XYZ file of C-alpha atoms in Angstrom:
471
model
C -23.238 -41.636 27.636
C -26.968 -41.910 28.269
C -26.544 -40.758 31.878
C -24.512 -37.741 30.729
C -27.219 -36.790 28.242
C -29.921 -36.978 30.912
C -27.737 -34.874 33.194
C -27.501 -32.158 30.528
C -31.274 -32.317 30.027
C -31.908 -31.911 33.760
C -29.460 -28.995 33.981
C -31.197 -27.331 31.018
C -34.622 -27.800 32.609
C -33.372 -26.393 35.914
C -31.901 -23.353 34.149
C -35.180 -22.838 32.261
C -37.188 -23.000 35.483
C -34.807 -20.551 37.159
C -35.186 -18.064 34.310
C -38.959 -18.471 34.113
C -39.451 -18.646 37.882
C -40.026 -14.925 38.427
C -42.474 -14.696 35.536
C -44.419 -17.744 36.738
C -44.548 -16.390 40.282
C -45.821 -13.017 39.042
C -48.398 -14.733 36.835
C -49.697 -16.915 39.673
C -49.777 -13.940 42.067
C -51.881 -11.980 39.568
C -54.319 -14.882 39.332
C -54.676 -14.983 43.124
C -55.113 -11.214 43.372
C -57.759 -10.937 40.635
C -59.573 -13.947 42.088
C -59.540 -12.372 45.557
C -61.161 -9.126 44.346
C -63.663 -10.980 42.149
C -62.255 -9.931 38.773
C -60.558 -13.107 37.579
C -62.671 -12.986 34.413
C -61.132 -9.594 33.601
C -57.613 -11.008 33.947
C -58.492 -14.001 31.771
C -60.002 -11.644 29.181
C -56.727 -9.702 29.083
C -54.721 -12.906 28.700
C -56.929 -14.241 25.905
C -56.840 -10.870 24.126
C -53.036 -10.731 24.335
C -52.676 -14.289 23.078
C -55.147 -13.801 20.221
C -53.684 -10.484 19.101
C -50.113 -11.788 19.330
C -50.901 -14.959 17.359
C -52.874 -13.150 14.658
C -50.247 -10.411 14.368
C -47.432 -12.932 14.157
C -49.332 -15.000 11.589
C -49.966 -11.899 9.493
C -46.298 -10.848 9.475
C -45.251 -14.422 8.744
C -47.638 -14.814 5.805
C -46.748 -11.452 4.239
C -43.020 -12.242 4.378
C -43.334 -15.877 3.341
C -45.692 -15.214 0.419
C -43.351 -12.560 -0.948
C -40.344 -14.858 -0.605
C -42.238 -17.641 -2.368
C -42.956 -15.204 -5.192
C -39.195 -14.643 -5.451
C -38.598 -18.399 -5.741
C -41.668 -19.218 -7.815
C -41.179 -21.186 -11.062
C -37.384 -20.891 -11.079
C -35.460 -23.438 -13.120
C -32.041 -21.913 -12.573
C -30.305 -19.507 -10.228
C -27.998 -16.697 -11.273
C -26.128 -16.015 -8.057
C -24.303 -12.848 -7.071
C -21.000 -14.098 -8.424
C -22.515 -14.680 -11.839
C -22.685 -18.446 -11.388
C -25.606 -20.003 -13.269
C -26.791 -23.331 -11.936
C -29.916 -25.457 -12.256
C -32.245 -25.765 -9.312
C -32.320 -29.363 -8.156
C -34.904 -30.480 -5.651
C -32.422 -30.500 -2.761
C -31.480 -26.839 -3.359
C -35.134 -25.856 -3.656
C -35.857 -27.520 -0.320
C -32.947 -25.806 1.394
C -33.899 -22.402 0.022
C -37.510 -23.027 1.011
C -36.436 -23.971 4.546
C -34.346 -20.800 4.799
C -37.304 -18.697 3.607
C -39.544 -20.406 6.151
C -37.113 -19.621 8.976
C -36.660 -15.994 7.870
C -40.430 -15.554 7.694
C -40.812 -17.152 11.131
C -38.329 -14.675 12.638
C -40.261 -11.739 11.139
C -43.511 -13.304 12.342
C -42.275 -13.661 15.921
C -41.099 -10.040 16.002
C -44.405 -8.859 14.540
C -46.372 -10.961 17.000
C -44.475 -9.494 19.943
C -45.183 -5.988 18.640
C -48.903 -6.757 18.244
C -49.034 -8.500 21.647
C -48.582 -5.208 23.502
C -51.473 -3.514 21.650
C -54.292 -5.745 22.901
C -56.021 -2.849 24.708
C -56.267 -0.807 21.483
C -58.041 -3.656 19.703
C -60.417 -4.397 22.583
C -61.295 -0.709 22.862
C -62.145 -0.646 19.153
C -64.432 -3.683 19.245
C -66.199 -2.614 22.448
C -66.422 1.107 21.738
C -69.341 3.307 22.712
C -70.258 6.545 20.891
C -70.048 9.753 22.893
C -72.883 11.491 21.057
C -70.766 14.627 20.559
C -69.378 15.605 17.143
C -66.148 17.555 16.745
C -66.510 20.985 15.066
C -63.905 20.418 12.315
C -64.460 16.952 10.844
C -67.928 16.201 12.211
C -66.870 12.863 13.715
C -68.130 11.510 17.017
C -65.688 12.085 19.876
C -65.597 8.329 20.433
C -63.903 7.955 17.046
C -60.776 9.681 18.366
C -60.754 7.603 21.561
C -61.548 4.125 20.201
C -61.346 3.986 16.393
C -58.420 6.260 15.539
C -55.816 4.383 17.641
C -56.957 1.117 16.015
C -56.807 2.582 12.496
C -53.345 3.983 13.225
C -52.248 0.585 14.569
C -53.456 -1.256 11.461
C -51.743 1.250 9.130
C -48.464 1.049 11.044
C -48.424 -2.750 11.135
C -49.237 -2.991 7.421
C -46.462 -0.498 6.713
C -43.873 -2.375 8.790
C -44.915 -5.735 7.328
C -44.618 -4.505 3.730
C -41.310 -2.740 4.426
C -39.952 -5.985 5.878
C -41.287 -7.918 2.888
C -39.696 -5.401 0.487
C -36.311 -5.611 2.227
C -36.145 -9.406 2.347
C -37.492 -9.687 -1.201
C -34.915 -7.214 -2.530
C -32.164 -9.081 -0.657
C -33.352 -12.381 -2.134
C -33.458 -10.920 -5.665
C -29.919 -9.619 -5.151
C -28.703 -13.040 -4.023
C -30.413 -14.724 -6.951
C -29.010 -12.229 -9.465
C -32.302 -10.558 -10.448
C -31.203 -7.266 -8.885
C -27.795 -5.904 -9.802
C -25.998 -2.644 -9.229
C -24.279 -0.882 -12.103
C -22.648 2.574 -12.227
C -25.383 5.209 -11.728
C -28.272 2.750 -12.061
C -29.934 -0.352 -10.701
C -30.659 -3.241 -13.076
C -33.808 -5.254 -12.395
C -35.038 -8.290 -14.241
C -38.718 -8.408 -15.145
C -39.704 -10.625 -12.205
C -37.975 -8.408 -9.642
C -39.181 -5.166 -11.242
C -42.821 -6.301 -11.272
C -42.763 -7.638 -7.736
C -40.930 -4.688 -6.166
C -43.066 -2.197 -8.098
C -46.237 -3.735 -6.641
C -44.730 -3.585 -3.146
C -43.694 0.052 -3.713
C -47.196 0.943 -4.919
C -48.639 -0.670 -1.787
C -46.282 1.333 0.415
C -47.209 4.591 -1.355
C -50.906 3.776 -0.856
C -50.303 3.101 2.833
C -48.411 6.386 3.080
C -51.381 8.229 1.586
C -53.632 6.568 4.143
C -51.152 7.597 6.857
C -51.472 11.258 5.856
C -55.248 11.025 6.265
C -54.688 9.559 9.734
C -52.303 12.451 10.470
C -55.101 14.885 9.596
C -57.372 13.217 12.155
C -54.476 13.237 14.645
C -54.514 17.022 14.568
C -57.315 16.800 17.127
C -54.504 15.942 19.582
C -52.204 18.750 18.420
C -50.380 20.643 21.226
C -49.188 23.404 18.878
C -51.625 26.237 19.589
C -52.591 28.252 22.636
C -54.994 25.475 23.682
C -54.753 21.719 23.297
C -56.316 20.532 20.035
C -56.239 21.811 16.443
C -54.968 25.370 16.109
C -55.126 27.966 13.339
C -51.861 26.677 11.850
C -53.030 23.065 12.017
C -56.272 23.826 10.176
C -54.959 26.322 7.608
C -51.446 24.965 6.963
C -50.803 21.509 8.379
C -54.027 19.862 7.182
C -53.735 21.252 3.601
C -50.098 20.117 3.536
C -51.136 16.593 4.516
C -53.766 16.608 1.752
C -51.126 17.610 -0.819
C -48.812 14.872 0.423
C -51.689 12.411 0.270
C -52.210 13.223 -3.420
C -48.481 12.928 -4.121
C -48.343 9.546 -2.372
C -51.332 8.328 -4.408
C -49.593 9.488 -7.607
C -46.496 7.618 -6.455
C -48.561 4.438 -6.199
C -49.901 4.947 -9.725
C -46.434 5.695 -11.158
C -45.028 2.612 -9.440
C -47.594 0.436 -11.213
C -47.001 2.268 -14.496
C -43.315 1.370 -14.156
C -44.278 -2.251 -14.768
C -45.673 -1.394 -18.209
C -42.872 0.950 -19.250
C -40.247 -1.417 -17.819
C -38.661 1.177 -15.573
C -38.228 1.291 -11.817
C -36.881 4.829 -11.700
C -40.347 6.369 -11.212
C -40.481 4.725 -7.812
C -37.326 6.592 -6.839
C -38.606 9.868 -8.292
C -41.878 9.563 -6.382
C -40.117 8.747 -3.115
C -37.745 11.710 -3.537
C -40.641 14.062 -4.332
C -42.523 12.853 -1.244
C -39.508 13.468 0.996
C -38.880 16.973 -0.397
C -42.537 17.989 -0.186
C -42.756 16.497 3.291
C -39.977 18.836 4.440
C -41.298 21.907 2.622
C -45.079 21.577 2.865
C -45.382 19.290 5.868
C -42.824 20.970 8.122
C -41.365 24.264 6.851
C -44.603 25.946 5.719
C -46.606 25.282 8.947
C -43.625 26.359 11.054
C -43.270 29.551 9.003
C -46.977 30.372 9.403
C -46.897 29.730 13.141
C -43.758 31.816 13.677
C -44.448 34.820 11.468
C -48.254 34.958 11.094
C -49.897 33.456 14.164
C -47.457 34.105 17.023
C -47.275 37.915 16.572
C -51.064 38.150 16.949
C -51.901 34.797 18.485
C -55.054 35.716 20.371
C -56.812 37.057 17.264
C -56.088 33.884 15.288
C -56.678 31.368 18.069
C -59.924 32.703 19.612
C -62.254 30.257 17.770
C -60.057 27.308 18.702
C -59.762 28.411 22.334
C -63.547 28.664 22.425
C -63.808 25.087 21.108
C -61.391 23.918 23.783
C -63.294 25.650 26.585
C -66.675 24.447 25.350
C -65.643 20.797 25.084
C -63.718 20.898 28.376
C -66.807 22.233 30.157
C -68.893 19.521 28.530
C -66.426 16.766 29.478
C -66.467 17.740 33.163
C -70.198 18.475 33.211
C -69.553 22.152 33.876
C -72.009 23.157 31.145
C -74.825 22.011 33.449
C -73.979 24.503 36.202
C -76.736 26.990 36.920
C -75.741 30.448 38.145
C -77.955 31.829 40.911
C -77.579 35.262 42.497
C -76.988 35.229 46.257
C -77.382 38.755 47.624
C -75.400 39.273 50.817
C -77.280 40.742 53.779
C -75.395 43.697 55.196
C -77.675 44.289 58.203
C -76.684 41.278 60.343
C -78.325 41.290 63.790
C -77.945 39.247 66.960
C -81.251 37.589 66.122
C -79.806 36.344 62.822
C -76.845 34.830 64.656
C -79.070 33.124 67.210
C -81.285 31.748 64.423
C -78.349 30.026 62.685
C -76.325 28.289 65.419
C -74.985 25.571 63.080
C -73.346 28.154 60.827
C -71.874 30.197 63.667
C -70.638 27.081 65.455
C -68.647 26.080 62.376
C -66.890 29.379 61.669
C -63.282 28.376 61.053
C -60.933 29.677 63.695
C -57.965 27.339 63.274
C -55.719 27.508 60.197
C -55.081 23.997 58.861
C -51.564 24.972 57.759
C -50.582 26.055 61.262
C -52.455 23.141 62.822
C -50.060 20.659 61.191
C -47.203 22.028 63.323
C -49.421 21.949 66.406
C -50.375 18.307 65.796
C -46.706 17.478 65.251
C -45.653 18.979 68.600
C -48.521 17.575 70.668
C -49.571 14.291 69.090
C -46.838 12.537 67.081
C -45.749 10.878 70.377
C -43.238 8.532 68.657
C -40.374 9.640 66.414
C -41.442 7.205 63.683
C -44.950 8.694 63.382
C -45.699 11.713 61.220
C -48.675 13.833 60.177
C -48.387 14.333 56.433
C -51.051 17.062 56.190
C -54.264 18.312 57.824
C -57.633 17.917 56.103
C -61.042 19.511 56.684
C -64.079 17.258 57.043
C -67.539 17.209 58.622
C -69.131 14.771 61.052
C -72.194 14.606 63.250
C -70.975 14.921 66.813
C -73.556 14.655 69.580
C -76.324 15.166 67.027
C -74.751 18.389 65.722
C -73.169 18.850 62.306
C -69.568 19.895 63.041
C -66.684 20.959 60.828
C -63.399 19.427 62.006
C -59.681 19.312 61.274
C -58.114 15.876 61.219
C -54.877 14.132 60.288
C -53.746 10.506 60.163
C -50.786 9.425 62.293
C -48.757 7.654 59.616
C -45.588 5.612 59.830
C -42.437 7.365 58.620
C -39.593 4.835 58.350
C -37.292 7.649 57.259
C -37.356 8.904 60.856
C -35.868 5.677 62.227
C -32.185 5.791 63.196
C -29.910 4.345 60.536
C -28.861 1.395 62.708
C -32.544 0.534 63.299
C -33.357 0.181 59.593
C -32.890 -3.570 59.504
C -34.942 -5.839 57.277
C -36.890 -7.164 60.253
C -37.746 -3.673 61.501
C -38.709 -2.291 58.087
C -40.819 -5.205 56.867
C -41.991 -7.136 59.950
C -42.032 -4.763 62.957
C -42.676 -1.170 61.846
C -45.553 -1.934 59.522
C -48.297 0.637 60.089
C -49.357 4.000 61.408
C -51.848 4.344 64.234
C -55.035 6.330 64.642
C -55.929 9.926 63.873
C -56.085 13.308 65.535
C -59.320 15.273 65.194
C -60.281 18.667 66.586
C -63.266 21.000 66.046
C -62.486 23.920 63.828
C -63.810 26.639 66.123
C -62.969 25.537 69.681
C -59.925 25.640 71.909
C -58.924 24.194 75.246
C -56.912 25.829 77.968
C -53.565 27.491 77.228
C -54.666 28.205 73.685
C -54.381 24.569 72.587
C -56.928 22.946 70.251
C -59.741 20.924 71.755
C -59.424 17.299 70.610
C -62.200 14.924 69.576
C -59.545 12.192 69.058
C -56.046 12.182 70.522
C -53.247 10.054 71.997
C -52.229 6.386 71.566
C -54.371 4.328 71.823
C -57.003 6.753 70.476
C -58.979 8.546 73.177
C -62.377 9.893 72.133
C -63.932 12.952 73.772
C -67.220 12.370 71.914
C -69.418 9.470 70.916
C -67.283 8.815 67.833
C -65.196 5.645 67.880
C -62.238 4.214 65.955
C -62.617 0.441 65.767
C -59.459 -0.310 63.740
C -56.783 2.361 64.238
C -54.050 0.521 62.262
C -53.058 2.384 59.072
C -51.413 0.051 56.569
C -52.122 2.275 53.558
C -51.769 6.038 53.421
C -50.149 8.992 51.724
C -46.643 8.078 52.900
C -46.551 4.261 52.653
C -44.089 3.337 49.915
C -42.512 -0.014 50.862
C -43.733 -3.561 51.221
C -44.550 -5.102 54.597
C -45.392 -8.615 55.790
C -48.201 -8.974 58.328
């Protein structure tokens, strides 16, 4: 019997290692890679951030759920179950119910921790943020707020919302099982304990919803609705006011939910939720859509000009284009032979070859092997023989798609045909005999017609490489 048990244990461990093998291999490979490039500390920072965020998020979800379930069970001397059975609460039953609540809270905590685990970068960006020094024209907030702070604020609001919704659901289910929440024709009957507890949770959810509408107002800076990316006329004059109205209604819903405790009625929670849904459809969706369709779209340019100007101004600033200085360059129309002789570098680099046509020429003359290919032709500049020359050049890359089908074996694809080889380079304004381009670099192995050299012609990375190789 003992040998059989150890056999089952070994089989279980082997199955666990088989399942976790890929993840462990990937993890160890990442460690080696980051260590090789000198950024192992960055990888460890990511790991510690993920672990910390996941643990704190899971603990938060666990505590919110467990505390609310303990409130459901607090100070009970008897249970009125769904079937109407009334029974005292002996210690054994209390322990079993407590264990069940602990397990339910742990499940919610694990799910919440996994959700928070993926958001580590949002939290790190918030705590290590740097101001941009540029304020937006609508709300006056630094641009860094929308990059670093707003995603974090949105994350906190969403996690609080999900945690309290989960707590409300499990608490309501527990009150139903314990008989504090009952359904009658056309109404819901709540005992005082359940009504007070659920009213507080409802008020918290309404308050979070009001906060969410404020976040939605800030999110309008990312609105794609108008002619240009960012807040549009409709967003500023319809969507933002609608969110403010909904924010007030949500705040009133929170107040009415708390008032329901005093007047011993839970129906105001339902009324407030229904009013929020109806106003959300009318003010939050229908009214902005109506304004966009029938007011802005027929004369869009007139309404959107200020917002397009904001978009252009901030785009120019982001790319540093606002620092460009315009200088007049009058063209001389009386060019003489003396001017040409005085500027040999310019004349020598007049482009004669078309890079689009040159790709076909390179393909015919210099691919040499069927598995090599020139993806495109680029223009660059080098010093050749002490002179600054403009050149056309292209890398001779490996194209495994050109191999015959019967040659595409694993050994050929991953061990043998592993890299391209060398480049082709030609001056942009010279030709050889028969109308062919004059080459600075050509052939395999690379032959140089100048003092330039290629020390390592192997091309393992390029514009066409898309499969793994072993070298």
